[in-house]
Coordinates of C-alpha atoms and ligand atoms in Angstrom, one line a residue:
M1 CA 87.3 48.8 19.7
G2 CA 88.1 49.1 23.3
L3 CA 84.7 49.4 25.0
I4 CA 85.1 48.7 28.7
L5 CA 82.5 47.5 31.2
E6 CA 80.4 49.7 33.4
F7 CA 82.3 48.9 36.6
E8 CA 85.7 49.5 34.9
G9 CA 84.4 52.8 33.6
K10 CA 83.2 53.7 37.1
E11 CA 86.6 52.9 38.6
L12 CA 88.0 55.5 36.2
F13 CA 85.3 58.0 37.2
R14 CA 86.1 57.3 40.9
K15 CA 89.8 58.1 40.3
Y16 CA 88.7 61.5 39.1
K17 CA 86.5 61.9 42.1
L18 CA 83.1 62.0 40.4
N19 CA 80.1 61.2 42.6
L20 CA 79.0 57.6 42.3
S21 CA 76.7 55.3 44.2
K22 CA 78.5 52.6 46.2
S23 CA 78.7 49.3 44.4
I24 CA 80.2 45.8 44.7
L25 CA 81.1 43.4 41.8
V26 CA 79.8 39.8 42.3
T27 CA 79.6 36.5 40.4
S28 CA 76.8 34.7 42.3
A29 CA 73.4 35.2 43.9
E30 CA 74.9 34.5 47.3
E31 CA 77.6 37.1 46.9
A32 CA 74.9 39.5 45.6
K33 CA 72.8 39.0 48.8
E34 CA 75.9 39.6 50.9
A35 CA 76.7 42.8 48.9
S36 CA 73.2 44.1 49.3
S37 CA 73.3 43.7 53.1
K38 CA 76.6 45.7 53.1
L39 CA 75.1 48.4 50.9
G40 CA 71.6 48.5 52.3
L41 CA 68.4 48.0 50.4
P42 CA 67.2 48.8 47.8
V43 CA 69.9 47.9 45.4
V44 CA 70.1 47.7 41.6
V45 CA 71.4 44.4 40.1
K46 CA 73.3 45.2 36.9
A47 CA 74.7 42.8 34.3
Q48 CA 78.3 43.6 33.3
V49 CA 78.1 43.1 29.6
L50 CA 79.6 44.9 26.6
S51 CA 76.4 45.9 24.8
G52 CA 74.1 48.7 25.9
G53 CA 70.4 48.9 26.4
R54 CA 70.6 46.6 29.3
G55 CA 67.5 48.1 31.0
K56 CA 65.3 47.2 28.0
R57 CA 66.7 43.7 27.8
G58 CA 66.0 42.8 31.5
L59 CA 69.7 42.9 32.4
I60 CA 69.1 45.6 35.1
K61 CA 66.7 45.1 37.9
L62 CA 65.8 47.0 41.1
A63 CA 65.6 44.8 44.2
K64 CA 63.8 46.0 47.3
T65 CA 64.2 42.9 49.4
A66 CA 66.9 40.2 50.0
E67 CA 64.7 37.7 48.2
E68 CA 64.5 39.9 45.2
V69 CA 68.3 40.4 45.2
I70 CA 68.7 36.6 45.0
Q71 CA 65.9 36.1 42.5
H72 CA 67.1 38.9 40.1
S73 CA 70.7 37.7 40.4
I74 CA 69.7 34.2 39.5
D75 CA 67.6 35.4 36.6
I76 CA 70.2 37.7 35.2
L77 CA 73.1 35.2 35.6
S78 CA 71.1 32.7 33.5
M79 CA 70.8 35.2 30.6
Q80 CA 73.0 35.7 27.6
S81 CA 74.4 38.8 26.0
D82 CA 76.8 39.1 23.0
G83 CA 76.5 35.3 22.5
R84 CA 77.8 34.4 26.0
Q85 CA 76.5 33.8 29.4
V86 CA 76.4 36.7 31.9
T87 CA 79.0 36.1 34.6
H88 CA 79.4 39.3 36.5
L89 CA 76.9 41.6 38.3
L90 CA 77.4 45.0 39.8
I91 CA 75.3 45.4 42.9
E92 CA 74.7 49.1 43.4
E93 CA 72.9 51.2 46.0
G94 CA 69.5 52.2 44.6
A95 CA 69.2 55.9 43.8
D96 CA 66.0 57.9 44.3
I97 CA 65.9 59.4 40.9
A98 CA 64.2 62.8 40.3
E99 CA 65.8 63.8 36.9
E100 CA 67.9 62.0 34.3
Y101 CA 70.4 63.8 32.1
F102 CA 72.7 62.6 29.3
I103 CA 76.3 63.6 28.7
S104 CA 78.4 62.1 25.8
M105 CA 81.9 63.0 24.7
V106 CA 83.8 61.8 21.7
T107 CA 87.3 62.7 20.4
D108 CA 87.3 63.8 16.8
S109 CA 90.4 61.8 15.6
Y110 CA 90.9 64.3 12.7
T111 CA 90.8 67.6 14.5
L112 CA 91.5 66.2 18.0
E113 CA 88.6 68.3 19.3
T114 CA 86.4 66.9 22.0
L115 CA 82.7 67.0 20.9
V116 CA 80.5 67.3 23.9
L117 CA 76.8 66.4 23.8
F118 CA 74.3 67.2 26.5
S119 CA 70.6 66.7 27.0
I120 CA 68.2 67.2 29.9
E121 CA 66.3 64.2 28.5
G122 CA 68.6 61.4 29.6
G123 CA 67.8 57.8 30.5
V124 CA 65.9 57.3 27.3
D125 CA 67.2 56.0 24.0
I126 CA 69.4 58.8 22.8
E127 CA 69.5 57.7 19.2
N128 CA 65.7 58.2 19.0
L129 CA 66.0 61.6 20.7
A130 CA 68.6 62.7 18.2
E131 CA 66.3 61.6 15.3
E132 CA 63.0 62.9 16.6
R133 CA 64.0 66.0 18.6
P134 CA 67.6 67.0 17.8
E135 CA 67.0 70.4 19.3
M136 CA 67.0 68.7 22.7
I137 CA 70.7 67.9 22.3
D138 CA 73.3 70.6 22.9
K139 CA 76.7 70.4 21.2
I140 CA 79.9 72.0 22.4
R141 CA 83.3 71.6 20.7
I142 CA 86.5 71.8 22.8
P143 CA 89.7 72.3 20.9
F144 CA 92.5 69.8 21.8
N145 CA 94.3 71.2 24.9
G146 CA 91.8 74.0 24.8
D147 CA 90.3 75.6 27.9
H148 CA 87.6 73.4 29.4
Q149 CA 87.0 75.0 32.8
P150 CA 83.6 74.4 34.2
F151 CA 82.3 77.9 33.3
I152 CA 82.6 77.0 29.6
F153 CA 79.6 74.7 30.1
M154 CA 77.5 77.0 32.3
S155 CA 75.6 79.0 29.6
T156 CA 74.5 75.8 27.9
L157 CA 73.2 74.3 31.2
A158 CA 71.5 77.6 32.1
K159 CA 69.8 77.7 28.7
R160 CA 68.2 74.4 29.6
G161 CA 66.9 75.8 32.9
L162 CA 69.5 74.4 35.3
T163 CA 70.5 76.7 38.2
G164 CA 72.4 76.9 41.4
N165 CA 74.4 74.0 42.8
K166 CA 73.0 71.6 40.3
K167 CA 74.3 73.6 37.4
I168 CA 77.7 74.0 39.0
Q169 CA 78.1 70.3 39.8
I170 CA 77.1 69.2 36.3
A171 CA 79.5 71.7 34.7
R172 CA 82.3 70.4 36.9
I173 CA 81.5 66.8 35.9
M174 CA 81.7 67.9 32.2
S175 CA 85.0 69.6 32.7
T176 CA 86.4 66.6 34.6
M177 CA 85.3 64.3 31.8
V178 CA 87.2 66.3 29.2
T179 CA 90.4 66.2 31.3
M180 CA 89.9 62.5 31.9
M181 CA 89.5 61.8 28.2
Q182 CA 92.8 63.5 27.4
K183 CA 94.7 61.9 30.3
E184 CA 93.3 58.4 30.0
D185 CA 93.3 58.0 26.2
I186 CA 89.6 57.7 26.0
T187 CA 87.8 58.2 22.7
L188 CA 84.2 58.0 23.9
C189 CA 82.9 58.8 27.4
E190 CA 79.2 58.7 28.1
I191 CA 77.1 59.0 31.2
N192 CA 73.4 58.1 30.6
P193 CA 71.8 58.7 32.9
L194 CA 73.5 61.3 35.1
V195 CA 70.9 61.7 37.7
V196 CA 69.7 64.2 40.3
T197 CA 68.1 62.5 43.3
K198 CA 65.1 63.8 45.2
N199 CA 67.6 65.3 47.7
E200 CA 69.4 67.2 44.9
E201 CA 72.4 64.9 44.9
V202 CA 74.1 64.5 41.4
I203 CA 75.1 60.9 40.7
V204 CA 76.9 59.2 37.8
L205 CA 74.6 56.2 37.3
D206 CA 76.0 54.6 34.2
A207 CA 79.4 54.6 32.4
R208 CA 80.0 53.8 28.8
I209 CA 83.7 54.3 27.9
I210 CA 85.8 53.4 24.9
V211 CA 89.5 53.4 25.5
D212 CA 92.0 53.8 22.7
A213 CA 93.3 50.3 22.2
N214 CA 96.5 51.7 20.7
A215 CA 97.3 53.3 24.0
T216 CA 97.3 50.2 26.1
F217 CA 101.0 50.4 26.5
R218 CA 100.5 53.6 28.5
H219 CA 97.9 51.8 30.7
P220 CA 99.2 48.2 31.0
E221 CA 96.5 47.3 33.6
R222 CA 93.9 47.5 30.8
A223 CA 95.3 44.3 29.2
E224 CA 93.9 42.5 32.4
Y225 CA 90.4 44.1 32.2
L226 CA 87.5 41.7 32.3
S227 CA 86.2 43.6 29.2
E228 CA 89.3 42.4 27.3
E229 CA 88.5 38.9 28.3
L230 CA 84.9 39.1 27.2
R231 CA 85.8 40.7 23.9
N232 CA 88.2 38.1 22.7
S233 CA 87.0 34.8 21.5
E234 CA 88.9 31.7 22.4
N235 CA 90.6 31.7 19.0
E236 CA 91.6 35.3 19.4
K237 CA 93.2 34.6 22.8
D238 CA 95.0 31.6 21.4
A239 CA 96.3 33.7 18.5
K240 CA 97.5 36.4 20.7
A241 CA 99.5 33.9 22.8
Q242 CA 101.2 32.8 19.5
D243 CA 101.8 36.4 18.5
L244 CA 99.4 36.2 15.6
A245 CA 96.8 38.8 14.6
Y246 CA 93.4 37.2 14.4
V247 CA 89.9 38.6 14.1
D248 CA 86.6 36.7 13.7
L249 CA 84.7 38.1 10.7
G250 CA 81.9 35.5 10.4
G251 CA 82.0 34.6 6.6
E252 CA 83.1 31.3 5.2
I253 CA 86.7 31.5 3.9
G254 CA 89.5 31.1 6.3
M255 CA 92.0 33.7 5.3
L256 CA 95.7 33.5 6.2
S257 CA 97.9 36.2 5.0
V258 CA 101.6 37.1 5.4
G259 CA 101.4 40.8 5.9
A260 CA 98.3 42.7 7.2
G261 CA 98.0 45.0 4.3
L262 CA 97.9 42.1 1.9
G263 CA 95.3 40.5 4.2
M264 CA 93.0 43.6 3.8
A265 CA 93.4 43.6 0.0
T266 CA 92.7 39.8 0.0
A267 CA 89.5 40.4 2.0
D268 CA 88.3 42.9 -0.6
L269 CA 89.1 40.6 -3.5
I270 CA 87.3 37.7 -1.8
A271 CA 84.2 40.0 -1.8
V272 CA 84.8 40.9 -5.5
F273 CA 84.7 37.2 -6.3
G274 CA 81.5 36.7 -4.4
G275 CA 82.8 35.2 -1.2
S276 CA 83.3 36.4 2.4
P277 CA 86.2 36.0 4.8
R278 CA 85.6 33.9 7.9
N279 CA 88.5 35.5 9.7
F280 CA 91.4 37.8 9.4
L281 CA 94.6 36.0 10.3
D282 CA 98.0 37.5 9.7
V283 CA 101.3 35.7 10.5
G284 CA 103.3 38.8 9.9
G285 CA 106.7 39.3 8.3
G286 CA 109.5 36.8 8.9
A287 CA 107.2 34.0 10.1
G288 CA 108.6 30.5 10.2
A289 CA 107.0 27.1 9.5
D290 CA 105.8 26.6 13.1
K291 CA 103.9 29.9 13.1
V292 CA 102.1 29.0 9.9
E293 CA 101.2 25.6 11.5
H294 CA 99.8 27.4 14.6
A295 CA 97.8 29.7 12.4
L296 CA 96.2 26.9 10.6
R297 CA 95.6 25.0 13.8
I298 CA 93.7 28.0 15.3
M299 CA 91.7 28.5 12.1
L300 CA 90.6 24.9 11.9
K301 CA 89.0 25.1 15.4
D302 CA 86.3 27.2 13.8
A303 CA 83.3 25.1 12.9
G304 CA 81.9 27.5 10.3
L305 CA 85.0 27.3 8.1
K306 CA 84.3 26.2 4.4
S307 CA 87.7 26.6 2.7
I308 CA 91.1 28.0 3.4
L309 CA 93.0 30.6 1.4
I310 CA 96.6 31.3 2.1
N311 CA 97.9 34.4 0.4
A312 CA 101.6 35.0 1.1
F313 CA 103.8 37.7 -0.3
G314 CA 107.4 37.0 0.8
G315 CA 109.6 40.0 1.5
I316 CA 111.5 38.9 4.6
T317 CA 109.4 35.8 4.9
R318 CA 110.8 32.8 3.0
L319 CA 108.1 31.1 1.1
D320 CA 109.8 27.7 1.2
E321 CA 109.4 28.0 5.0
V322 CA 105.7 28.9 4.6
A323 CA 105.2 25.9 2.4
T324 CA 106.9 23.6 4.9
G325 CA 104.5 25.0 7.6
I326 CA 101.5 24.3 5.4
L327 CA 102.7 20.7 4.9
Q328 CA 103.3 20.2 8.6
A329 CA 99.7 21.3 9.2
R330 CA 98.3 19.1 6.5
D331 CA 100.0 16.1 8.0
K332 CA 98.8 16.9 11.5
F333 CA 95.2 18.1 10.8
D334 CA 92.7 15.6 9.5
K335 CA 90.3 18.3 8.1
I336 CA 93.0 19.4 5.6
K337 CA 94.4 15.9 5.0
S338 CA 91.0 14.4 4.2
G339 CA 90.1 17.3 1.9
E340 CA 87.1 18.1 4.1
I341 CA 88.3 21.7 4.1
P342 CA 89.8 22.6 0.7
L343 CA 93.1 24.5 0.9
V344 CA 94.3 26.9 -1.8
C345 CA 97.6 28.7 -1.7
R346 CA 99.2 31.6 -3.5
L347 CA 102.9 32.3 -3.0
M348 CA 104.9 35.2 -4.5
G349 CA 108.2 36.7 -3.5
T350 CA 111.3 35.3 -1.8
N351 CA 111.8 31.6 -2.7
Y352 CA 108.3 31.3 -4.2
V353 CA 109.4 28.9 -6.9
E354 CA 110.8 26.5 -4.2
G355 CA 107.7 27.0 -2.1
I356 CA 105.3 26.2 -4.9
K357 CA 107.3 23.1 -5.8
I358 CA 107.2 21.9 -2.2
L359 CA 103.4 22.2 -2.2
E360 CA 102.7 20.8 -5.6
D361 CA 105.0 17.8 -5.0
A362 CA 102.8 17.1 -2.0
G363 CA 99.6 17.5 -4.0
I364 CA 98.5 20.9 -2.7
K365 CA 97.3 23.4 -5.3
A366 CA 99.5 26.5 -5.3
Y367 CA 99.4 29.6 -7.5
K368 CA 101.8 32.5 -8.1
D369 CA 98.9 34.9 -9.1
M370 CA 96.4 36.1 -6.6
E371 CA 93.1 36.2 -8.7
P372 CA 92.9 32.5 -9.7
A373 CA 93.7 31.4 -6.1
I374 CA 91.0 33.6 -4.6
E375 CA 88.5 32.5 -7.2
E376 CA 89.2 28.9 -6.5
A377 CA 88.9 29.4 -2.7
V378 CA 85.5 31.1 -3.2
N379 CA 84.3 28.3 -5.4
A380 CA 85.6 25.7 -3.0
A381 CA 83.7 27.4 -0.1
K382 CA 80.5 27.0 -2.1
G383 CA 81.2 23.3 -2.7
N384 CA 82.1 23.7 -6.4
Ligands
GDP1 P1 71.7 50.7 30.2 O1 70.2 50.4 29.9 O2 72.6 49.6 29.7 O3 72.1 52.0 29.6 O4 71.9 50.8 31.8 P2 71.7 52.0 32.8 O5 72.7 51.8 33.9 O6 71.7 53.3 32.1 O7 70.3 51.7 33.5 C1 69.1 51.8 32.8 C2 68.0 52.4 33.5 O8 67.8 51.8 34.8 C3 68.4 53.9 34.0 O9 68.1 54.8 32.9 C4 67.5 54.1 35.2 O10 66.2 54.5 34.8 C5 67.4 52.7 35.8 N1 68.3 52.6 36.9 C6 69.6 52.3 36.9 N2 70.1 52.4 38.2 C7 69.1 52.8 39.0 C8 68.9 53.2 40.4 O11 69.9 53.1 41.2 N3 67.7 53.5 40.8 C9 66.6 53.5 40.0 N4 65.4 53.9 40.5 N5 66.7 53.3 38.7 C10 67.9 52.9 38.2
MN2 MN1 72.7 53.8 30.4

């Protein structure tokens, strides 16, 4: 999932000329104080983290004095979110809020329509509102490439009592959001709250945007986003550098597959046998011994690992090569060598007979069928 941070989302909104408060990204309390003197008090100190509901978690605080800016910044920078320390704050001009609205748009990946949700009861927990008073949320569907001029949204806004300049401005924002979603490969775009200030200014106060990760090639700058950095664990970054696909899953069995489809099937079968995969690691077709060794090195850095299952189906990948990589890894990595982390292999396909022989001669259990290998890896993870 490609959720991006608030300040990254706001940069996109700025590109499309939506009205935002001035803000400065900082990483320390001193920088926060400096930023607040540039912006003028009061300011809002906002943690740049990937999960929402920051207000409720004390990750957003209003500061009316320079002392408060420093104190709130120190407090928030000492907090954690998503299992890691908060490192970045957005210091933003404080808005004098009169009303809070909610706009959310998602792309329906099947019909390619944009589903637009709007409510005059923004700011609050929208999931609760959807459950308790769904009639307070308006829904509009825009066909892909369909007309989404501002006037399309006017009647909905009018029905909710919005008039005049306010209605026109909000309709424009909605129209721009649809354009932006299509041009920027965005699958979810949410503003909660969109506020109207006491002097009737409409301001985008928050940004929650999910970009389509498969479209990064069209937006190469996104690979450098701070959100990308926060999203990837150390292991995931390491794997990427070695051109391996790696995802943390949180179970107990380290799973290495040759072929992503096989990896998915293996994860399902692990569950059938009563276990759970610790990670998803795919070395891809044509992998040589060194790549297999790198994969095992990355996997072994994970402290929660209980056993390792290698499931390899060799099409273009030669399984004697895979077996050689496994041996290289065993000889280098103590946790495998000492038997602390049991290792079970299954090889089938190109040169599998040679591969199994290489492993068995070295004292490593290797199967040609999938089920017994998976069953053994599940049992080994449980200490049996
Ligand atoms: P979220 O909790 O992660 O969705 O973060 P938001 O950016 O939506 O902020 C949460 C709440 O903090 C908003 O609904 C506002 O009520 C409040 N807030 C955010 N910025 C300002 C501001 O500039 N002025 C005031 N008075 N309140 C703000
Ligand atoms: Mn919000």
